[in-house]
Structures are given as C-alpha cells and as structure tokens.
Short mmCIF file of C-alpha atoms in Angstrom, two decimals:
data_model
loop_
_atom_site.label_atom_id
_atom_site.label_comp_id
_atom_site.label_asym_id
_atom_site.label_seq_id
_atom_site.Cartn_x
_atom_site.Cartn_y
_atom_site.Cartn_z
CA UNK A 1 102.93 109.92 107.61
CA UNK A 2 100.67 106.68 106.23
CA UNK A 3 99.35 105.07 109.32
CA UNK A 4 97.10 102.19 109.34
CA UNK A 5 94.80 101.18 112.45
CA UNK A 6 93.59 98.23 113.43
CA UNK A 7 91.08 98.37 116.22
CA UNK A 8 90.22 94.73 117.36
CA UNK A 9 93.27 92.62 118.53
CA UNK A 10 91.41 89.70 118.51
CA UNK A 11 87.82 88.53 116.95
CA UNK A 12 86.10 85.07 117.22
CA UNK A 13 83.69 83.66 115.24
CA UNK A 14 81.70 80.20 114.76
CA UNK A 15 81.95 78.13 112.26
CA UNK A 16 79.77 79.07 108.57
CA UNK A 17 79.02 82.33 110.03
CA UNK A 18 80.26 85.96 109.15
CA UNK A 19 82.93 88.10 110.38
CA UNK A 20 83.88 91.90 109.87
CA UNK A 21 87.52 92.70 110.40
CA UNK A 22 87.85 96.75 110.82
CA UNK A 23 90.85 98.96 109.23
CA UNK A 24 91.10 102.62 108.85
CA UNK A 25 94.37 104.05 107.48
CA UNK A 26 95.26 108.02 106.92
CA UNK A 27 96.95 109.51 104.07
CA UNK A 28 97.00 112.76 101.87
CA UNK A 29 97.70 110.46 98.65
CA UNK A 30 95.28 110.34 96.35
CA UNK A 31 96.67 107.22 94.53
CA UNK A 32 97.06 103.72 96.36
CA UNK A 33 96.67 100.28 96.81
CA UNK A 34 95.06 98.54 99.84
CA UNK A 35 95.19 95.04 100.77
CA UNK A 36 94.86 92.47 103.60
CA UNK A 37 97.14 89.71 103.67
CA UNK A 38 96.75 86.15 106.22
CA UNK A 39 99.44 84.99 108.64
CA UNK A 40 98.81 81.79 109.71
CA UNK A 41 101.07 79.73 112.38
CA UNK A 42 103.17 78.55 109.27
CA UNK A 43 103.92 82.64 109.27
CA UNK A 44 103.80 82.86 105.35
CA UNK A 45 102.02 85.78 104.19
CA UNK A 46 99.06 85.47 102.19
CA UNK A 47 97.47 87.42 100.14
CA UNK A 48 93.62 87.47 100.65
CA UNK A 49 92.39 90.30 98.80
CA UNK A 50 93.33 93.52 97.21
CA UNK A 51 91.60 96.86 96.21
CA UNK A 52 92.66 100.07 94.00
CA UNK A 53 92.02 103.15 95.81
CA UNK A 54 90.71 104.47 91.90
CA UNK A 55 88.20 101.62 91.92
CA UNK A 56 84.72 102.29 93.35
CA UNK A 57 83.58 99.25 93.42
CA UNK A 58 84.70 96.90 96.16
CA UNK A 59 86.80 94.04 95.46
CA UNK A 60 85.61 90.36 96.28
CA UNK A 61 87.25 86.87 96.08
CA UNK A 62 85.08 84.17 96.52
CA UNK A 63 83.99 84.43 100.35
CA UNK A 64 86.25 87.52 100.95
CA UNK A 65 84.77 90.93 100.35
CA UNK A 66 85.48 94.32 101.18
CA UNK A 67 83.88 97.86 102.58
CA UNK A 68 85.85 100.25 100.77
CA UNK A 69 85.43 103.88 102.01
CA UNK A 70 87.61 106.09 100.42
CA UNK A 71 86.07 109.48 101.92
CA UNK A 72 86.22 108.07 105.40
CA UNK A 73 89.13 105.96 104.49
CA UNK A 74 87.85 102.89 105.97
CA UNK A 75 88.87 99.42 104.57
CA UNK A 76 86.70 96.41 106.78
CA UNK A 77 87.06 92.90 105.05
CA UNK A 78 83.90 90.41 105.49
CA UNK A 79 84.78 86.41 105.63
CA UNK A 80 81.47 84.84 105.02
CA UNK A 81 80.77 80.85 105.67
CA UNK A 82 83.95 80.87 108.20
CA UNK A 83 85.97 78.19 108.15
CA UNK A 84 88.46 76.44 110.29
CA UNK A 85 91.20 77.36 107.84
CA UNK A 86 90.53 80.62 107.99
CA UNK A 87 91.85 81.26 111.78
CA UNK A 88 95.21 82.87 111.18
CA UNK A 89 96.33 86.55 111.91
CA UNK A 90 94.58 89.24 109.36
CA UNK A 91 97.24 92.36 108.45
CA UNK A 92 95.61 95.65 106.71
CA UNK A 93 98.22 97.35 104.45
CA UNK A 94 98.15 100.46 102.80
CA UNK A 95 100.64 101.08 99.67
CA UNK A 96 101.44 104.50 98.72
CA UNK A 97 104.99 105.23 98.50
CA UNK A 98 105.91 102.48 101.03
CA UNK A 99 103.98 99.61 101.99
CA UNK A 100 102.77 99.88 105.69
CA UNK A 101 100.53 97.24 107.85
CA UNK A 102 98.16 97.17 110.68
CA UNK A 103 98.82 95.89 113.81
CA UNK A 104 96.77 92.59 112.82
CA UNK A 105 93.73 91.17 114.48
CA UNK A 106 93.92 87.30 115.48
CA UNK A 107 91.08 85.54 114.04
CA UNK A 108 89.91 82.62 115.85
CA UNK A 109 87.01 80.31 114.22
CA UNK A 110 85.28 78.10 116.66
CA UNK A 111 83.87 74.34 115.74
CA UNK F 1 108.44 77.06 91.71
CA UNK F 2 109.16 79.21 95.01
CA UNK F 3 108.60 82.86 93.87
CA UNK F 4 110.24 84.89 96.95
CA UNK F 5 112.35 82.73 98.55
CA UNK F 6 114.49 83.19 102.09
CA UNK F 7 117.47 81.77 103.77
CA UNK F 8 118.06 80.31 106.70
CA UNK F 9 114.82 79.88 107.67
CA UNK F 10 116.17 79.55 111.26
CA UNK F 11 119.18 81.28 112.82
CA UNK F 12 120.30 81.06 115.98
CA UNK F 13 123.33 82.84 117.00
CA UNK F 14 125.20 84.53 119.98
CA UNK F 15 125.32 88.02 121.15
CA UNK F 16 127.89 90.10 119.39
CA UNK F 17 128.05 87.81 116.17
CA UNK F 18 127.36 88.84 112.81
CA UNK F 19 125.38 86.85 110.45
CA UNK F 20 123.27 87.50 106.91
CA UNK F 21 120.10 86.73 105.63
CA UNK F 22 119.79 85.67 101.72
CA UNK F 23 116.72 86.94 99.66
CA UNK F 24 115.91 86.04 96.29
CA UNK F 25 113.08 86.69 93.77
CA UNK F 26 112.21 84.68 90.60
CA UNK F 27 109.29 87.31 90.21
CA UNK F 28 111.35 89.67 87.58
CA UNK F 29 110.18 92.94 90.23
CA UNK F 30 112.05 95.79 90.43
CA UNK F 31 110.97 96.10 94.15
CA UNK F 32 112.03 94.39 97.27
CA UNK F 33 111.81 95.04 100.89
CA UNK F 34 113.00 93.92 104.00
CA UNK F 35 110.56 93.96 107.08
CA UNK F 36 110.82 93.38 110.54
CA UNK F 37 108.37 91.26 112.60
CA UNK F 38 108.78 91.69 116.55
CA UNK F 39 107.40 89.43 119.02
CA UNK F 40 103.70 91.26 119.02
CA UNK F 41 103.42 90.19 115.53
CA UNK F 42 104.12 93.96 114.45
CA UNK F 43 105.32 93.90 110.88
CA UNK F 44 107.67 97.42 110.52
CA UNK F 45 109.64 98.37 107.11
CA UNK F 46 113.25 98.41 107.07
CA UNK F 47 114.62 99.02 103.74
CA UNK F 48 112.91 98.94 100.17
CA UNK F 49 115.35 98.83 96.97
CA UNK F 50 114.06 99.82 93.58
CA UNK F 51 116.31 98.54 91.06
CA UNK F 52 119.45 97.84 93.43
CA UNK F 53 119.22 101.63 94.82
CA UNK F 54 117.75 102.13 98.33
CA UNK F 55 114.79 104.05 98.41
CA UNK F 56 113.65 103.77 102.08
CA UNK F 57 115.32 103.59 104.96
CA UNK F 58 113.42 103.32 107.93
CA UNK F 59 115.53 104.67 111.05
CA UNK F 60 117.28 101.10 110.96
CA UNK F 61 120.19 101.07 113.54
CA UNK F 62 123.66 101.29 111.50
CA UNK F 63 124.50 97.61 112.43
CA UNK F 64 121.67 96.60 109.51
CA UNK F 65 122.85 96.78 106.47
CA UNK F 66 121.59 95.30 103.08
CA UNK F 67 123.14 94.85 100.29
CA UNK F 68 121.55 94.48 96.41
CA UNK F 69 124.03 93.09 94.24
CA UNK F 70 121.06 92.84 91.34
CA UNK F 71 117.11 93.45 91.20
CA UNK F 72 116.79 90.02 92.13
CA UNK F 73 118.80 89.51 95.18
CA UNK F 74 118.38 91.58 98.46
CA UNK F 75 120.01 90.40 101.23
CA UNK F 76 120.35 91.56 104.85
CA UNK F 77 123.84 91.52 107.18
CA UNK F 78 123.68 92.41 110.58
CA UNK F 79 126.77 93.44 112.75
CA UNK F 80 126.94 93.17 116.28
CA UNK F 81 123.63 91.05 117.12
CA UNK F 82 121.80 92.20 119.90
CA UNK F 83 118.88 90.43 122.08
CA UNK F 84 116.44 92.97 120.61
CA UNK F 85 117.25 91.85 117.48
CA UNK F 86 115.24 88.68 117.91
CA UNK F 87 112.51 88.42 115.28
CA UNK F 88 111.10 87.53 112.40
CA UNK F 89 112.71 88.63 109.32
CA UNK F 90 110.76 88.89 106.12
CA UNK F 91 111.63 89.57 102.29
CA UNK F 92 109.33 90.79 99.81
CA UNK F 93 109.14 91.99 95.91
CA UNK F 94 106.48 94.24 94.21
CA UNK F 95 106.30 95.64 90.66
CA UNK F 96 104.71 99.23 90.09
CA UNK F 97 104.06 99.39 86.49
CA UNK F 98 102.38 102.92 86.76
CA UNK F 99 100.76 105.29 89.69
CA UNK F 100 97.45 103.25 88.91
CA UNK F 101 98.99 99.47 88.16
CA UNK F 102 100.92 98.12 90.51
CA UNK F 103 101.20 94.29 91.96
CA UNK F 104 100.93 93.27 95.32
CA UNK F 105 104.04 92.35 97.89
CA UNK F 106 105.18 88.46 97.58
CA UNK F 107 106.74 87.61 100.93
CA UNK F 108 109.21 85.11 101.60
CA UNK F 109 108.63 82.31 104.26
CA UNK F 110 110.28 84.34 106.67
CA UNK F 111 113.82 83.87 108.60
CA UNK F 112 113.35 83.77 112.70
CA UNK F 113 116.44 84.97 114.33
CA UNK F 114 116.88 84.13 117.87
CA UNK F 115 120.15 85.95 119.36
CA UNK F 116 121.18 84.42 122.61
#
C-alpha cells in the first residue's frame, strides 16, 4: 500500500524567513508523481508545486522548492521569504495508481 | 472560467435523508475522484472514475454511491445520512497521458455536509 507521512502537525515561522515542511511516502512503484498542494481557510486546494519521480533534478516555483530523495523517498518542500499569505494547511501527495495525501502540517507565519 | 466546479457548496440535512452532490469538469480529463475530508483535515479517496468506469473503490460504505453519466460529470448520492458523514466533500479531475506524463489533480471548492 502507498502511504504518505507527514511528521510535523504544525510548524511556525516569522515573517521573510525559511521553512522546511517534511514528507516521506513508501511505495514499490518505480513511476510517480509527487506534489504538495495548499489549503487555506477558503479550503480550495492549491497546487504549490509538483515533481516527476523520473526527474533528478528538484522542482522549484519561484520561492517554493523541493528536496527530492528518491532512494530514501523523502519529499521536504522549502518556502523561502515567508509570507503572511502563505499560512494555510500544506498536504504531501503521492500519485501512483491512486492519488494519496499526507496528513497535512498547519503552517502558521508570524508578523 | 471555473475549471472543477462543485455543488452545493453547503448542505445541511437531517439524519436518515438522502441527498447528492454535483461535480463537473470543463478540464476535458478522463479522471475524476471523489475524496473525503473529516474533521482532522484528513483528506481519504473514495472513488476515482476513468472514463465513466470506476476504477477505485475505497471500502466506501454501500450508502455512497456515484454515478458518471459522462467523463465530465461525477457526482456523489448518499442514502441514509449518518452523523459521521459530516465532512468535507471534494471533487477532482486528472489526465494521465502516459506512465511518465501525467497532470496534476484540479479540486473543486469543496461541498461541507453537516448531517444533523
């Protein structure tokens, strides 16, 4: 089965600084897609960033980047220059033959 | 131009009732999905239809049912509504063009369902 973990429930970070959001997810595919998506309080779901598990290097949009690890099947995302906006729920999802999430981790940036 | 779009966005309804949930996509996917989100913010699959056949069912209690009349509709009835069925209820489309191109999930807004 395709699990996907999601150790820290909640993280908080100040303003213009940098944050690490951890995921780890287990599979025996070889093939997949990874991706973390924001929930804010409006509850749509956002896309912030995707990665192809055949890609080596790690994807990046604008002050989203990720830690791929495809041997230790780690997938951390790094907000740099936090903002306000950016406090919303974070969800790490892994698409094989389904698409399965995290647990989330709240995200609260401080002023 | 919504591309996944949801309704009711709100539903209340009594114990015992039984009420739907409309999805539509303007996306032209071949893949949708229904997902519940519970009260801890825990988003679980419920179904996924590829091309109006179900492809996953995930141990869904018999009072869920969806229906797919085409690719672009997917739309969720529920008999019986219990307390525990109290959620969040969210639609989504993908595309998979091959095993190595494949889009991400567009989610609808979402449909909260209170059962009282």
């Amino acid at each position: 089965a395709q699990t996907v973990t999601q150790s820290q429930p909640e993280m908080s970070v100040q303003e213009a600084e940098t944050v690490t959001l951890s995921c780890t997810y287990d599979t025996s595919e070889n093939n997949y897609y990874l991706f973390w998506y924001k929930q804010p309080p409006s509850r749509q779901m956002i896309l912030v960033i995707r990665q192809e598990a055949y890609k080596q290097q790690n994807a990046t949009e604008n002050r989203f980047s990720v830690n791929f690890q495809k041997a230790a099947k780690s997938f951390s995302l790094k907000i740099s220059d936090s903002q306000l906006g950016d406090t919303a729920m974070y969800f790490c999802a892994f698409n094989g033959n389904k698409l399965v999430f995290g647990a989330g981790t709240i995200l609260r940036v401080k002023s | 131009d919504t591309a996944v779009s949801q309704t009711p966005k709100y539903l209340v309804t009594q114990m015992g009732n039984d009420k739907s949930i409309k999805c539509e996509q303007n996306l032209g996917h071949d893949t949708m999905y229904w997902y519940k989100q519970d009260s801890k913010k825990f988003l679980k699959i419920m179904f996924s239809y590829n091309n109006k056949e179900l492809i996953i069912n995930e141990t869904v209690p018999n009072r869920f049912s969806p229906k797919s009349p085409d690719k672009a509709h997917l739309n969720l009835h529920i008999n019986s509504l219990e307390l525990g069925d109290s959620a969040v209820y969210f639609c989504a489309s993908s595309q998979e063009f091959s095993d190595t191109e494949r889009t991400e999930a567009f989610f609808g807004q979402g449909t909260r369902l209170t059962v009282v």
